[in-house]
Short mmCIF file of C-alpha atoms in Angstrom, two decimals:
data_model
loop_
_atom_site.label_atom_id
_atom_site.label_comp_id
_atom_site.label_asym_id
_atom_site.label_seq_id
_atom_site.Cartn_x
_atom_site.Cartn_y
_atom_site.Cartn_z
CA GLY D 3 49.77 169.69 157.62
CA ALA D 4 51.83 169.33 160.77
CA GLY D 5 53.19 172.41 162.44
CA VAL D 6 56.53 172.91 164.19
CA SER D 7 57.00 170.16 166.73
CA GLN D 8 59.14 170.50 169.85
CA SER D 9 60.07 167.91 172.42
CA PRO D 10 59.96 167.48 175.29
CA SER D 11 57.18 169.89 176.18
CA ASN D 12 58.49 170.11 179.73
CA LYS D 13 61.90 169.32 181.16
CA VAL D 14 63.01 169.51 184.79
CA THR D 15 66.71 169.03 185.39
CA GLU D 16 69.19 169.47 188.17
CA LYS D 17 71.75 172.24 188.09
CA GLY D 18 74.91 171.07 186.35
CA LYS D 19 73.24 168.49 184.11
CA ASP D 20 73.20 168.67 180.31
CA VAL D 21 69.92 168.87 178.38
CA GLU D 22 68.93 168.44 174.75
CA LEU D 23 65.88 170.09 173.22
CA ARG D 24 64.53 168.97 169.87
CA CYS D 25 62.75 170.82 167.09
CA ASP D 26 61.08 169.35 164.01
CA PRO D 27 60.31 172.20 161.60
CA ILE D 28 57.51 172.24 159.08
CA SER D 29 58.42 170.03 156.16
CA GLY D 30 60.14 172.00 153.41
CA HIS D 31 60.98 174.97 155.59
CA THR D 32 64.62 175.90 155.13
CA ALA D 33 64.93 178.55 157.84
CA LEU D 34 64.93 177.56 161.51
CA TYR D 35 65.21 179.78 164.59
CA TRP D 36 65.65 179.17 168.30
CA TYR D 37 64.40 181.74 170.79
CA ARG D 38 63.95 181.67 174.54
CA GLN D 39 61.37 183.41 176.67
CA SER D 40 61.88 183.96 180.36
CA LEU D 41 58.83 184.31 182.59
CA GLY D 42 56.82 187.38 181.61
CA GLN D 43 59.46 188.55 179.16
CA GLY D 44 59.78 188.97 175.41
CA LEU D 45 61.59 186.62 173.09
CA GLU D 46 65.37 186.50 173.02
CA PHE D 47 67.04 185.35 169.80
CA LEU D 48 69.48 182.47 170.19
CA ILE D 49 70.46 181.01 166.82
CA TYR D 50 69.36 180.87 163.20
CA PHE D 51 69.88 178.22 160.50
CA GLN D 52 69.27 178.78 156.80
CA GLY D 53 69.79 175.91 154.42
CA ASN D 54 73.44 174.94 154.16
CA SER D 55 74.75 178.34 155.19
CA ALA D 56 76.77 178.82 158.35
CA PRO D 57 74.37 179.41 161.27
CA ASP D 58 74.05 182.80 162.94
CA LYS D 59 75.07 182.01 166.53
CA SER D 60 75.23 185.62 167.66
CA GLY D 61 72.44 185.22 170.21
CA LEU D 62 73.82 182.26 172.16
CA PRO D 63 74.37 183.58 175.71
CA SER D 64 77.42 181.47 176.57
CA ASP D 65 79.59 178.64 175.30
CA ARG D 66 77.42 176.23 177.31
CA PHE D 67 74.82 176.62 174.56
CA SER D 68 75.14 174.95 171.18
CA ALA D 69 72.83 173.86 168.41
CA GLU D 70 72.98 171.77 165.32
CA ARG D 71 70.70 171.03 162.44
CA THR D 72 71.12 167.69 160.78
CA GLY D 73 70.18 167.13 157.15
CA GLY D 74 68.64 170.57 156.94
CA SER D 75 65.65 169.46 158.98
CA VAL D 76 65.62 168.49 162.67
CA SER D 77 67.49 170.74 165.08
CA THR D 78 68.82 170.07 168.57
CA LEU D 79 69.63 172.76 171.11
CA THR D 80 72.05 171.55 173.79
CA ILE D 81 72.68 173.28 177.09
CA GLN D 82 75.65 171.96 179.05
CA ARG D 83 76.11 172.30 182.81
CA THR D 84 72.70 173.93 183.21
CA GLN D 85 72.29 176.87 185.58
CA GLN D 86 69.14 178.16 187.26
CA GLU D 87 69.16 181.23 185.02
CA ASP D 88 68.71 178.90 182.03
CA SER D 89 65.13 178.23 183.20
CA ALA D 90 62.84 179.51 180.45
CA VAL D 91 60.63 178.43 177.60
CA TYR D 92 62.70 177.55 174.54
CA LEU D 93 60.84 178.22 171.31
CA CYS D 94 61.63 176.99 167.84
CA ALA D 95 60.29 178.57 164.66
CA SER D 96 60.59 177.81 160.98
CA SER D 97 59.80 179.56 157.73
CA PRO D 98 59.92 178.61 154.05
CA ARG D 99 63.09 180.60 153.51
CA ASP D 100 65.06 183.21 155.30
CA SER D 101 61.89 184.75 156.72
CA TYR D 102 62.52 187.89 154.74
CA ASN D 103 59.18 187.93 152.89
CA SER D 104 57.76 184.99 154.81
CA PRO D 105 56.03 184.61 158.17
CA LEU D 106 57.49 182.65 161.05
CA HIS D 107 55.68 179.63 162.47
CA PHE D 108 56.41 178.77 166.10
CA GLY D 109 56.23 175.48 167.96
CA ASN D 110 54.66 175.22 171.40
CA GLY D 111 58.01 175.39 173.12
CA THR D 112 59.91 173.40 175.72
CA ARG D 113 59.56 174.66 179.29
CA LEU D 114 62.91 174.09 180.99
CA THR D 115 63.18 174.23 184.76
CA VAL D 116 66.61 173.97 186.38
CA THR D 117 66.42 173.11 190.08
CA GLY Q 19 70.88 196.29 167.03
CA ILE Q 20 67.35 197.35 166.25
CA GLN Q 21 65.26 198.54 169.20
CA VAL Q 22 61.56 197.72 169.29
CA GLU Q 23 59.20 199.52 171.65
CA GLN Q 24 55.59 198.53 172.13
CA SER Q 25 52.86 200.50 173.81
CA PRO Q 26 50.93 200.31 175.98
CA PRO Q 27 52.58 197.54 178.03
CA ASP Q 28 49.24 196.58 179.54
CA LEU Q 29 45.69 197.12 178.37
CA ILE Q 30 42.35 196.14 179.89
CA LEU Q 31 39.28 196.28 177.68
CA GLN Q 32 35.62 195.66 178.14
CA GLU Q 33 34.34 193.08 175.70
CA GLY Q 34 33.18 194.81 172.52
CA ALA Q 35 35.60 197.72 172.79
CA ASN Q 36 38.17 198.68 170.16
CA SER Q 37 41.89 199.20 170.71
CA THR Q 38 45.09 200.24 169.00
CA LEU Q 39 48.49 198.77 169.81
CA ARG Q 40 51.63 200.53 168.69
CA CYS Q 41 55.10 199.33 167.70
CA ASN Q 42 57.99 201.75 167.16
CA PHE Q 43 61.33 200.62 165.81
CA SER Q 44 64.67 202.35 165.69
CA ASP Q 45 66.02 201.58 162.23
CA SER Q 46 65.08 200.54 158.74
CA VAL Q 47 63.63 197.06 158.60
CA ASN Q 48 63.11 194.48 155.90
CA ASN Q 49 60.19 192.86 157.59
CA LEU Q 50 57.66 193.29 160.37
CA GLN Q 51 55.36 190.71 161.89
CA TRP Q 52 52.68 190.77 164.59
CA PHE Q 53 52.13 187.77 166.84
CA HIS Q 54 49.55 186.83 169.46
CA GLN Q 55 50.64 184.68 172.39
CA ASN Q 56 47.60 183.11 174.00
CA PRO Q 57 47.36 182.38 177.74
CA TRP Q 58 48.69 178.87 177.09
CA GLY Q 59 51.86 180.27 175.57
CA GLN Q 60 51.21 179.44 171.93
CA LEU Q 61 52.51 182.04 169.49
CA ILE Q 62 50.37 182.67 166.43
CA ASN Q 63 51.45 184.77 163.49
CA LEU Q 64 48.81 187.44 162.85
CA PHE Q 65 50.33 189.55 160.13
CA TYR Q 66 53.38 189.71 157.96
CA ILE Q 67 53.34 193.42 157.16
CA PRO Q 68 56.57 195.21 156.20
CA SER Q 69 54.51 198.07 154.78
CA GLY Q 70 50.95 199.04 153.99
CA THR Q 71 47.71 197.86 155.53
CA LYS Q 72 46.20 194.41 155.93
CA GLN Q 73 42.98 193.18 157.46
CA ASN Q 74 41.94 189.81 158.79
CA GLY Q 75 38.47 189.76 160.29
CA ARG Q 76 38.36 192.01 163.35
CA LEU Q 77 42.10 192.62 163.22
CA SER Q 78 43.96 194.97 160.96
CA ALA Q 79 47.49 196.31 160.85
CA THR Q 80 49.25 199.25 159.27
CA THR Q 81 52.99 199.74 158.91
CA VAL Q 82 54.55 203.05 157.92
CA ALA Q 83 58.13 201.94 157.37
CA THR Q 84 59.43 205.43 156.52
CA GLU Q 85 58.24 206.67 159.93
CA ARG Q 86 59.30 203.49 161.72
CA TYR Q 87 56.05 202.43 163.32
CA SER Q 88 53.28 199.90 163.00
CA LEU Q 89 49.79 199.79 164.47
CA LEU Q 90 47.60 196.81 165.26
CA TYR Q 91 43.87 197.47 165.49
CA ILE Q 92 41.49 195.18 167.32
CA SER Q 93 37.82 195.90 166.84
CA SER Q 94 34.87 194.52 168.81
CA SER Q 95 37.24 192.76 171.20
CA GLN Q 96 36.38 189.33 172.57
CA THR Q 97 37.68 187.48 175.62
CA THR Q 98 39.55 185.14 173.28
CA ASP Q 99 41.66 188.12 172.19
CA SER Q 100 43.32 188.15 175.60
CA GLY Q 101 47.02 187.41 175.70
CA VAL Q 102 50.23 189.17 174.73
CA TYR Q 103 50.71 190.84 171.37
CA PHE Q 104 54.25 191.00 170.07
CA CYS Q 105 55.69 193.07 167.30
CA ALA Q 106 58.84 191.69 165.67
CA VAL Q 107 61.07 193.37 163.14
CA GLN Q 108 63.81 192.10 160.95
CA GLY Q 109 66.99 193.62 159.70
CA TYR Q 110 70.53 192.53 159.06
CA SER Q 111 72.57 191.17 161.91
CA GLY Q 112 76.30 191.71 161.98
CA ALA Q 113 76.68 188.24 160.49
CA GLY Q 114 74.50 189.21 157.56
CA SER Q 115 71.60 186.91 158.34
CA TYR Q 116 68.08 187.67 159.41
CA GLN Q 117 67.21 187.91 163.06
CA LEU Q 118 63.67 188.74 164.07
CA THR Q 119 63.87 191.15 167.03
CA PHE Q 120 60.85 191.15 169.33
CA GLY Q 121 59.39 193.93 171.41
CA LYS Q 122 58.40 193.30 175.03
CA GLY Q 123 54.76 192.96 174.07
CA THR Q 124 51.40 194.43 175.02
CA LYS Q 125 49.44 192.35 177.50
CA LEU Q 126 45.75 192.57 176.65
CA SER Q 127 43.00 191.48 179.01
CA VAL Q 128 39.44 191.52 177.67
CA ILE Q 129 36.84 191.27 180.40
CA PRO Q 130 33.23 190.21 179.82
#
């Protein structure tokens, strides 16, 4: 079956512009995570969705970042007024439930470059 | 939050050699997973292993949760094993949900 799908795969934007990154999780997966990975670094947690529960937004670095998940499936990560330090690979992952007792499956990421 | 330390940070192996990667974590965890990130950036889940030992081909992993560490063994390494190996652990965030906290990784280079 299809894996986690992210789009676009690459995005170049000018400083100050808004961007939207999309994630299609594996069908039936109720848990969805966003992480970002700066060049040569580990993964930084951003936000977590589980079913209809309130999302865990504790990892969002500033109020310029927001995310939503419509219908319990597709998720969009929005970055407003992008800054150069936002340049990174943004990774989405899903799992069948809250990932306690289940492995995470990652998409291939969106590489964001802010010029 | 939980701290995750991986060692060594870098490792160079001759093809065919064996290696052990270590992951230490600072608190009790509900879950532990090992991932391989290939040179193209794709992250692949290797093991879901909150405790005990698992094996998958040339790879095996052992987690001793009571002593807060996990080991990933790679035997008869191949050039395709190159990449970064991440350990990720899971506990309760302040909001009561389930973050997966990643270590900084071990970068493995297998040379022919």
